[in-house]
PDB file of C-alpha atoms in Angstrom:
ATOM      1  CA  UNK A  22     102.011 105.421  98.394  1.00  0.00           C
ATOM      2  CA  UNK A  23     102.461 101.785  97.480  1.00  0.00           C
ATOM      3  CA  UNK A  24     102.365 100.919  93.800  1.00  0.00           C
ATOM      4  CA  UNK A  25     102.774  97.826  91.692  1.00  0.00           C
ATOM      5  CA  UNK A  26     104.443  97.098  88.397  1.00  0.00           C
ATOM      6  CA  UNK A  27     102.991  94.896  85.683  1.00  0.00           C
ATOM      7  CA  UNK A  28     105.392  93.690  82.983  1.00  0.00           C
ATOM      8  CA  UNK A  29     104.481  91.824  79.819  1.00  0.00           C
ATOM      9  CA  UNK A  30     106.935  90.062  77.533  1.00  0.00           C
ATOM     10  CA  UNK A  31     106.190  87.713  74.694  1.00  0.00           C
ATOM     11  CA  UNK A  32     107.228  85.939  71.552  1.00  0.00           C
ATOM     12  CA  UNK A  33     103.637  85.192  70.475  1.00  0.00           C
ATOM     13  CA  UNK A  34     100.709  87.378  69.485  1.00  0.00           C
ATOM     14  CA  UNK A  35      99.856  89.160  72.757  1.00  0.00           C
ATOM     15  CA  UNK A  36     100.071  89.345  76.519  1.00  0.00           C
ATOM     16  CA  UNK A  37      97.622  91.890  77.818  1.00  0.00           C
ATOM     17  CA  UNK A  38      95.389  92.197  80.842  1.00  0.00           C
ATOM     18  CA  UNK A  39      91.665  92.944  80.563  1.00  0.00           C
ATOM     19  CA  UNK A  40      90.233  94.618  83.647  1.00  0.00           C
ATOM     20  CA  UNK A  41      87.950  91.644  84.281  1.00  0.00           C
ATOM     21  CA  UNK A  42      84.661  92.241  86.047  1.00  0.00           C
ATOM     22  CA  UNK A  43      84.453  95.865  84.932  1.00  0.00           C
ATOM     23  CA  UNK A  44      82.651  95.567  81.607  1.00  0.00           C
ATOM     24  CA  UNK A  45      80.359  98.517  80.954  1.00  0.00           C
ATOM     25  CA  UNK A  46      77.778  99.820  78.499  1.00  0.00           C
ATOM     26  CA  UNK A  47      77.010 103.258  79.960  1.00  0.00           C
ATOM     27  CA  UNK A  48      78.463 105.953  82.185  1.00  0.00           C
ATOM     28  CA  UNK A  49      81.808 107.736  82.297  1.00  0.00           C
ATOM     29  CA  UNK A  50      84.847 105.493  82.823  1.00  0.00           C
ATOM     30  CA  UNK A  51      88.443 106.538  83.294  1.00  0.00           C
ATOM     31  CA  UNK A  52      91.578 104.391  83.089  1.00  0.00           C
ATOM     32  CA  UNK A  53      94.715 105.696  84.798  1.00  0.00           C
ATOM     33  CA  UNK A  54      98.182 104.179  84.859  1.00  0.00           C
ATOM     34  CA  UNK A  55     101.880 104.823  84.485  1.00  0.00           C
ATOM     35  CA  UNK A  56     103.600 103.105  81.560  1.00  0.00           C
ATOM     36  CA  UNK A  57     107.173 102.572  80.390  1.00  0.00           C
ATOM     37  CA  UNK A  58     108.342 101.242  77.009  1.00  0.00           C
ATOM     38  CA  UNK A  59     112.007 100.158  76.689  1.00  0.00           C
ATOM     39  CA  UNK A  60     113.979 101.392  73.684  1.00  0.00           C
ATOM     40  CA  UNK A  61     114.057  99.399  70.470  1.00  0.00           C
ATOM     41  CA  UNK A  62     110.493  98.058  70.712  1.00  0.00           C
ATOM     42  CA  UNK A  63     107.837  98.937  68.150  1.00  0.00           C
ATOM     43  CA  UNK A  64     104.581  98.024  66.410  1.00  0.00           C
ATOM     44  CA  UNK A  65     102.545  97.115  69.473  1.00  0.00           C
ATOM     45  CA  UNK A  66      99.401  98.308  71.210  1.00  0.00           C
ATOM     46  CA  UNK A  67      99.897  98.995  74.919  1.00  0.00           C
ATOM     47  CA  UNK A  68      96.378 100.095  75.941  1.00  0.00           C
ATOM     48  CA  UNK A  69      92.920  99.511  74.476  1.00  0.00           C
ATOM     49  CA  UNK A  70      89.282 100.371  75.000  1.00  0.00           C
ATOM     50  CA  UNK A  71      87.683  97.188  73.738  1.00  0.00           C
ATOM     51  CA  UNK A  72      84.215  96.729  72.290  1.00  0.00           C
ATOM     52  CA  UNK A  73      83.923  98.644  69.036  1.00  0.00           C
ATOM     53  CA  UNK A  74      81.974  98.022  65.852  1.00  0.00           C
ATOM     54  CA  UNK A  75      82.769  97.201  63.097  1.00  0.00           C
ATOM     55  CA  UNK A  76      86.333  97.065  64.477  1.00  0.00           C
ATOM     56  CA  UNK A  77      86.992  95.332  67.802  1.00  0.00           C
ATOM     57  CA  UNK A  78      88.140  98.441  69.678  1.00  0.00           C
ATOM     58  CA  UNK A  79      87.071 101.995  70.434  1.00  0.00           C
ATOM     59  CA  UNK A  80      90.605 103.166  71.128  1.00  0.00           C
ATOM     60  CA  UNK A  81      94.168 101.876  70.819  1.00  0.00           C
ATOM     61  CA  UNK A  82      97.370 103.478  72.057  1.00  0.00           C
ATOM     62  CA  UNK A  83     100.233 102.074  69.990  1.00  0.00           C
ATOM     63  CA  UNK A  84     104.005 102.361  70.003  1.00  0.00           C
ATOM     64  CA  UNK A  85     105.636 102.857  66.620  1.00  0.00           C
ATOM     65  CA  UNK A  86     109.390 103.464  66.764  1.00  0.00           C
ATOM     66  CA  UNK A  87     109.236 105.229  70.108  1.00  0.00           C
ATOM     67  CA  UNK A  88     106.193 107.388  69.392  1.00  0.00           C
ATOM     68  CA  UNK A  89     102.799 106.842  71.015  1.00  0.00           C
ATOM     69  CA  UNK A  90      99.956 106.894  68.501  1.00  0.00           C
ATOM     70  CA  UNK A  91      96.177 106.886  68.527  1.00  0.00           C
ATOM     71  CA  UNK A  92      95.864 103.818  66.309  1.00  0.00           C
ATOM     72  CA  UNK A  93      98.241 104.840  63.500  1.00  0.00           C
ATOM     73  CA  UNK A  94      96.418 108.079  62.802  1.00  0.00           C
ATOM     74  CA  UNK A  95      97.961 110.633  65.141  1.00  0.00           C
ATOM     75  CA  UNK A  96     101.017 110.943  67.393  1.00  0.00           C
ATOM     76  CA  UNK A  97      99.870 111.381  70.993  1.00  0.00           C
ATOM     77  CA  UNK A  98     103.371 111.663  72.488  1.00  0.00           C
ATOM     78  CA  UNK A  99     106.825 111.589  70.868  1.00  0.00           C
ATOM     79  CA  UNK A 100     110.028 109.928  72.073  1.00  0.00           C
ATOM     80  CA  UNK A 101     108.493 107.743  74.773  1.00  0.00           C
ATOM     81  CA  UNK A 102     111.349 105.218  75.108  1.00  0.00           C
ATOM     82  CA  UNK A 103     112.883 104.660  78.558  1.00  0.00           C
ATOM     83  CA  UNK A 104     110.648 107.138  80.377  1.00  0.00           C
ATOM     84  CA  UNK A 105     107.640 106.782  82.657  1.00  0.00           C
ATOM     85  CA  UNK A 106     104.413 108.491  81.611  1.00  0.00           C
ATOM     86  CA  UNK A 107     101.040 108.858  83.288  1.00  0.00           C
ATOM     87  CA  UNK A 108      98.138 108.147  80.955  1.00  0.00           C
ATOM     88  CA  UNK A 109      94.459 108.824  81.561  1.00  0.00           C
ATOM     89  CA  UNK A 110      91.820 107.638  79.106  1.00  0.00           C
ATOM     90  CA  UNK A 111      88.253 108.854  79.699  1.00  0.00           C
ATOM     91  CA  UNK A 112      85.387 107.081  77.943  1.00  0.00           C
ATOM     92  CA  UNK A 113      82.070 108.954  78.103  1.00  0.00           C
ATOM     93  CA  UNK A 114      79.680 106.432  76.609  1.00  0.00           C
ATOM     94  CA  UNK A 115      76.622 108.693  76.634  1.00  0.00           C
ATOM     95  CA  UNK A 116      78.440 111.544  74.892  1.00  0.00           C
ATOM     96  CA  UNK A 117      80.231 109.141  72.520  1.00  0.00           C
ATOM     97  CA  UNK A 118      83.610 110.691  73.381  1.00  0.00           C
ATOM     98  CA  UNK A 119      87.063 109.409  74.334  1.00  0.00           C
ATOM     99  CA  UNK A 120      89.788 111.659  75.732  1.00  0.00           C
ATOM    100  CA  UNK A 121      93.480 110.892  76.217  1.00  0.00           C
ATOM    101  CA  UNK A 122      95.721 112.719  78.690  1.00  0.00           C
ATOM    102  CA  UNK A 123      99.486 112.245  79.003  1.00  0.00           C
ATOM    103  CA  UNK A 124     101.050 113.565  82.205  1.00  0.00           C
ATOM    104  CA  UNK A 125      97.741 115.346  82.875  1.00  0.00           C
ATOM    105  CA  UNK A 126      97.851 117.233  79.550  1.00  0.00           C
ATOM    106  CA  UNK A 127      94.925 116.755  77.155  1.00  0.00           C
ATOM    107  CA  UNK A 128      96.412 115.196  74.017  1.00  0.00           C
ATOM    108  CA  UNK A 129      93.554 113.779  71.978  1.00  0.00           C
ATOM    109  CA  UNK A 130      89.789 113.523  71.718  1.00  0.00           C
ATOM    110  CA  UNK A 131      87.921 111.108  69.482  1.00  0.00           C
ATOM    111  CA  UNK A 132      84.345 110.112  68.815  1.00  0.00           C
ATOM    112  CA  UNK A 133      83.336 106.766  70.212  1.00  0.00           C
ATOM    113  CA  UNK A 134      82.948 103.994  67.699  1.00  0.00           C
ATOM    114  CA  UNK A 135      79.869 101.792  67.904  1.00  0.00           C
ATOM    115  CA  UNK A 136      79.559  98.783  70.189  1.00  0.00           C
ATOM    116  CA  UNK A 137      77.339  97.970  73.143  1.00  0.00           C
ATOM    117  CA  UNK A 138      79.731  96.404  75.659  1.00  0.00           C
ATOM    118  CA  UNK A 139      83.175  97.728  76.557  1.00  0.00           C
ATOM    119  CA  UNK A 140      86.143  96.952  78.770  1.00  0.00           C
ATOM    120  CA  UNK A 141      89.664  98.283  79.253  1.00  0.00           C
ATOM    121  CA  UNK A 142      92.921  96.388  78.817  1.00  0.00           C
ATOM    122  CA  UNK A 143      96.645  97.095  78.949  1.00  0.00           C
ATOM    123  CA  UNK A 144      99.868  95.203  78.198  1.00  0.00           C
ATOM    124  CA  UNK A 145     101.150  94.427  74.712  1.00  0.00           C
ATOM    125  CA  UNK A 146      99.321  93.321  71.560  1.00  0.00           C
ATOM    126  CA  UNK A 147     101.023  92.909  68.199  1.00  0.00           C
ATOM    127  CA  UNK A 148     100.337  95.104  65.188  1.00  0.00           C
ATOM    128  CA  UNK A 149     101.300  94.559  61.533  1.00  0.00           C
ATOM    129  CA  UNK A 150     104.936  93.537  60.942  1.00  0.00           C
ATOM    130  CA  UNK A 151     105.423  92.967  64.640  1.00  0.00           C
ATOM    131  CA  UNK A 152     108.779  92.431  66.300  1.00  0.00           C
ATOM    132  CA  UNK A 153     109.772  89.100  67.845  1.00  0.00           C
ATOM    133  CA  UNK A 154     109.877  90.597  71.323  1.00  0.00           C
ATOM    134  CA  UNK A 155     107.611  93.142  72.989  1.00  0.00           C
ATOM    135  CA  UNK A 156     107.471  94.555  76.471  1.00  0.00           C
ATOM    136  CA  UNK A 157     105.684  97.250  78.458  1.00  0.00           C
ATOM    137  CA  UNK A 158     105.817  98.125  82.144  1.00  0.00           C
ATOM    138  CA  UNK A 159     102.862  99.464  84.140  1.00  0.00           C
ATOM    139  CA  UNK A 160     102.326 100.824  87.626  1.00  0.00           C
ATOM    140  CA  UNK A 161      99.600 102.496  89.706  1.00  0.00           C
ATOM    141  CA  UNK A 162      96.656 101.195  87.685  1.00  0.00           C
ATOM    142  CA  UNK A 163      93.323 102.743  88.666  1.00  0.00           C
ATOM    143  CA  UNK A 164      89.832 102.713  87.248  1.00  0.00           C
ATOM    144  CA  UNK A 165      87.246 105.427  87.899  1.00  0.00           C
ATOM    145  CA  UNK A 166      83.519 105.309  87.217  1.00  0.00           C
ATOM    146  CA  UNK A 167      81.590 108.589  87.244  1.00  0.00           C
ATOM    147  CA  UNK A 168      84.389 110.103  89.351  1.00  0.00           C
ATOM    148  CA  UNK A 169      84.158 107.394  92.029  1.00  0.00           C
ATOM    149  CA  UNK A 170      87.547 105.605  92.249  1.00  0.00           C
ATOM    150  CA  UNK A 171      87.911 101.855  91.972  1.00  0.00           C
ATOM    151  CA  UNK A 172      91.468 100.792  92.727  1.00  0.00           C
ATOM    152  CA  UNK A 173      92.659  97.648  90.969  1.00  0.00           C
ATOM    153  CA  UNK A 174      95.880  96.154  92.263  1.00  0.00           C
ATOM    154  CA  UNK A 175      97.620  93.594  90.048  1.00  0.00           C
ATOM    155  CA  UNK A 176     100.247  91.723  92.034  1.00  0.00           C
ATOM    156  CA  UNK A 177     102.701  89.767  89.868  1.00  0.00           C
ATOM    157  CA  UNK A 178     105.155  87.139  91.011  1.00  0.00           C
ATOM    158  CA  UNK A 179     106.942  84.135  89.576  1.00  0.00           C
ATOM    159  CA  UNK A 180     105.514  80.826  90.765  1.00  0.00           C
ATOM    160  CA  UNK A 181     108.917  79.399  91.616  1.00  0.00           C
ATOM    161  CA  UNK A 182     109.771  82.245  94.017  1.00  0.00           C
ATOM    162  CA  UNK A 183     110.632  81.254  97.575  1.00  0.00           C
ATOM    163  CA  UNK A 184     107.881  83.347  99.126  1.00  0.00           C
ATOM    164  CA  UNK A 185     105.139  82.132  96.782  1.00  0.00           C
ATOM    165  CA  UNK A 186     103.206  80.334  99.533  1.00  0.00           C
ATOM    166  CA  UNK A 187     103.464  83.256 101.917  1.00  0.00           C
ATOM    167  CA  UNK A 188     102.247  85.712  99.280  1.00  0.00           C
ATOM    168  CA  UNK A 189      99.334  83.520  98.294  1.00  0.00           C
ATOM    169  CA  UNK A 190      98.253  82.882 101.888  1.00  0.00           C
ATOM    170  CA  UNK A 191      98.290  86.624 102.542  1.00  0.00           C
ATOM    171  CA  UNK A 192      96.391  87.683  99.435  1.00  0.00           C
ATOM    172  CA  UNK A 193      94.017  84.858  98.533  1.00  0.00           C
ATOM    173  CA  UNK A 194      91.168  86.157 100.694  1.00  0.00           C
ATOM    174  CA  UNK A 195      91.132  89.389  98.706  1.00  0.00           C
ATOM    175  CA  UNK A 196      91.673  88.048  95.194  1.00  0.00           C
ATOM    176  CA  UNK A 197      88.813  88.691  92.778  1.00  0.00           C
ATOM    177  CA  UNK A 198      90.433  87.239  89.658  1.00  0.00           C
ATOM    178  CA  UNK A 199      93.756  85.947  88.417  1.00  0.00           C
ATOM    179  CA  UNK A 200      95.563  85.121  85.207  1.00  0.00           C
ATOM    180  CA  UNK A 201      98.829  83.353  84.396  1.00  0.00           C
ATOM    181  CA  UNK A 202     101.236  84.521  81.688  1.00  0.00           C
ATOM    182  CA  UNK A 203     104.230  82.793  80.098  1.00  0.00           C
ATOM    183  CA  UNK A 204     107.775  84.131  80.239  1.00  0.00           C
ATOM    184  CA  UNK A 205     110.617  83.566  77.802  1.00  0.00           C
ATOM    185  CA  UNK A 206     112.783  81.846  80.409  1.00  0.00           C
ATOM    186  CA  UNK A 207     110.264  79.050  80.811  1.00  0.00           C
ATOM    187  CA  UNK A 208     108.811  80.299  84.073  1.00  0.00           C
ATOM    188  CA  UNK A 209     105.490  82.011  84.441  1.00  0.00           C
ATOM    189  CA  UNK A 210     103.914  84.882  86.309  1.00  0.00           C
ATOM    190  CA  UNK A 211     100.561  84.959  88.061  1.00  0.00           C
ATOM    191  CA  UNK A 212      98.701  88.267  88.265  1.00  0.00           C
ATOM    192  CA  UNK A 213      96.155  88.698  91.031  1.00  0.00           C
ATOM    193  CA  UNK A 214      93.401  91.317  91.057  1.00  0.00           C
ATOM    194  CA  UNK A 215      92.694  92.632  94.534  1.00  0.00           C
ATOM    195  CA  UNK A 216      89.963  95.130  95.482  1.00  0.00           C
ATOM    196  CA  UNK A 217      90.980  98.387  97.064  1.00  0.00           C
ATOM    197  CA  UNK A 218      90.316  97.515 100.714  1.00  0.00           C
ATOM    198  CA  UNK A 219      93.690  97.323 102.501  1.00  0.00           C
ATOM    199  CA  UNK A 220      95.401  96.467  99.214  1.00  0.00           C
ATOM    200  CA  UNK A 221      98.100  99.112  99.504  1.00  0.00           C
ATOM    201  CA  UNK A 222      99.160  98.022 102.982  1.00  0.00           C
ATOM    202  CA  UNK A 223      99.406  94.422 101.800  1.00  0.00           C
ATOM    203  CA  UNK A 224     101.632  95.323  98.869  1.00  0.00           C
ATOM    204  CA  UNK A 225     103.955  97.359 101.042  1.00  0.00           C
ATOM    205  CA  UNK A 226     104.904  94.233 102.951  1.00  0.00           C
ATOM    206  CA  UNK A 227     105.853  92.212  99.862  1.00  0.00           C
ATOM    207  CA  UNK A 228     108.073  93.020  96.890  1.00  0.00           C
ATOM    208  CA  UNK A 229     107.286  91.861  93.373  1.00  0.00           C
ATOM    209  CA  UNK A 230     109.843  89.401  92.016  1.00  0.00           C
TER     210      UNK A 230
END
C-alpha cells in the first residue's frame, strides 16, 4: 500500500496542517495516522481536535521529554522517541466523548469540551518553554466519518526539485487544497490534499523529496 510522509520543522510558533474542508459539528469522526518524533524534542503538540470552549481545543496530544501526553494531564504512551506509532482519535460529538488508541490499544477516554465547530490538525505546535526546533513525521493519514473512510493524501515536495513541474501536472487535477510551509534551509515545501480516487496509484509513481 502506498503511503506518504508529512514532516514539519520550525523555528517559529507552529507548523501544523488542519484537515481543511472537513469541519464538523455532529457525527462520529476518527483521525488515523502514523507518527514519529525524533529524540531530543519536547514541549510540542503533535495532534489536536480543534474547536473547544472556553479553550481552543477539545484534545491535544503533546510530547514532553519523549512521553506522549493528553494535554499535560496524563501520559498516553511512554518513550516515544525514534519509533513509529499508529494513533487513532475518535470524536463522538453526540455522546460528548473522545477516545485515543495507540497501536490499536485503547489508551484514554475524555469528555468532550464545549464548542460548536470542530476540525482535526496534526504537525507541531509549541507549548510553554518551547524548544528552538521541533519536528514530527506523519504517514498514512486517514479520516473516517461514521465508519465511512475518507482518505486524505498530503503530498509534500520542495519547490526547487527537478521534477516539480511533472508532479504538479500529474496531481493538479485532483488537488482540493494546498498549503506552503517554510524550511530552515530557506527552501519551502508545498503540501497538496488529494481526494481518495486513484490517489494511491499516483503516489506510487513519485517519491517525496
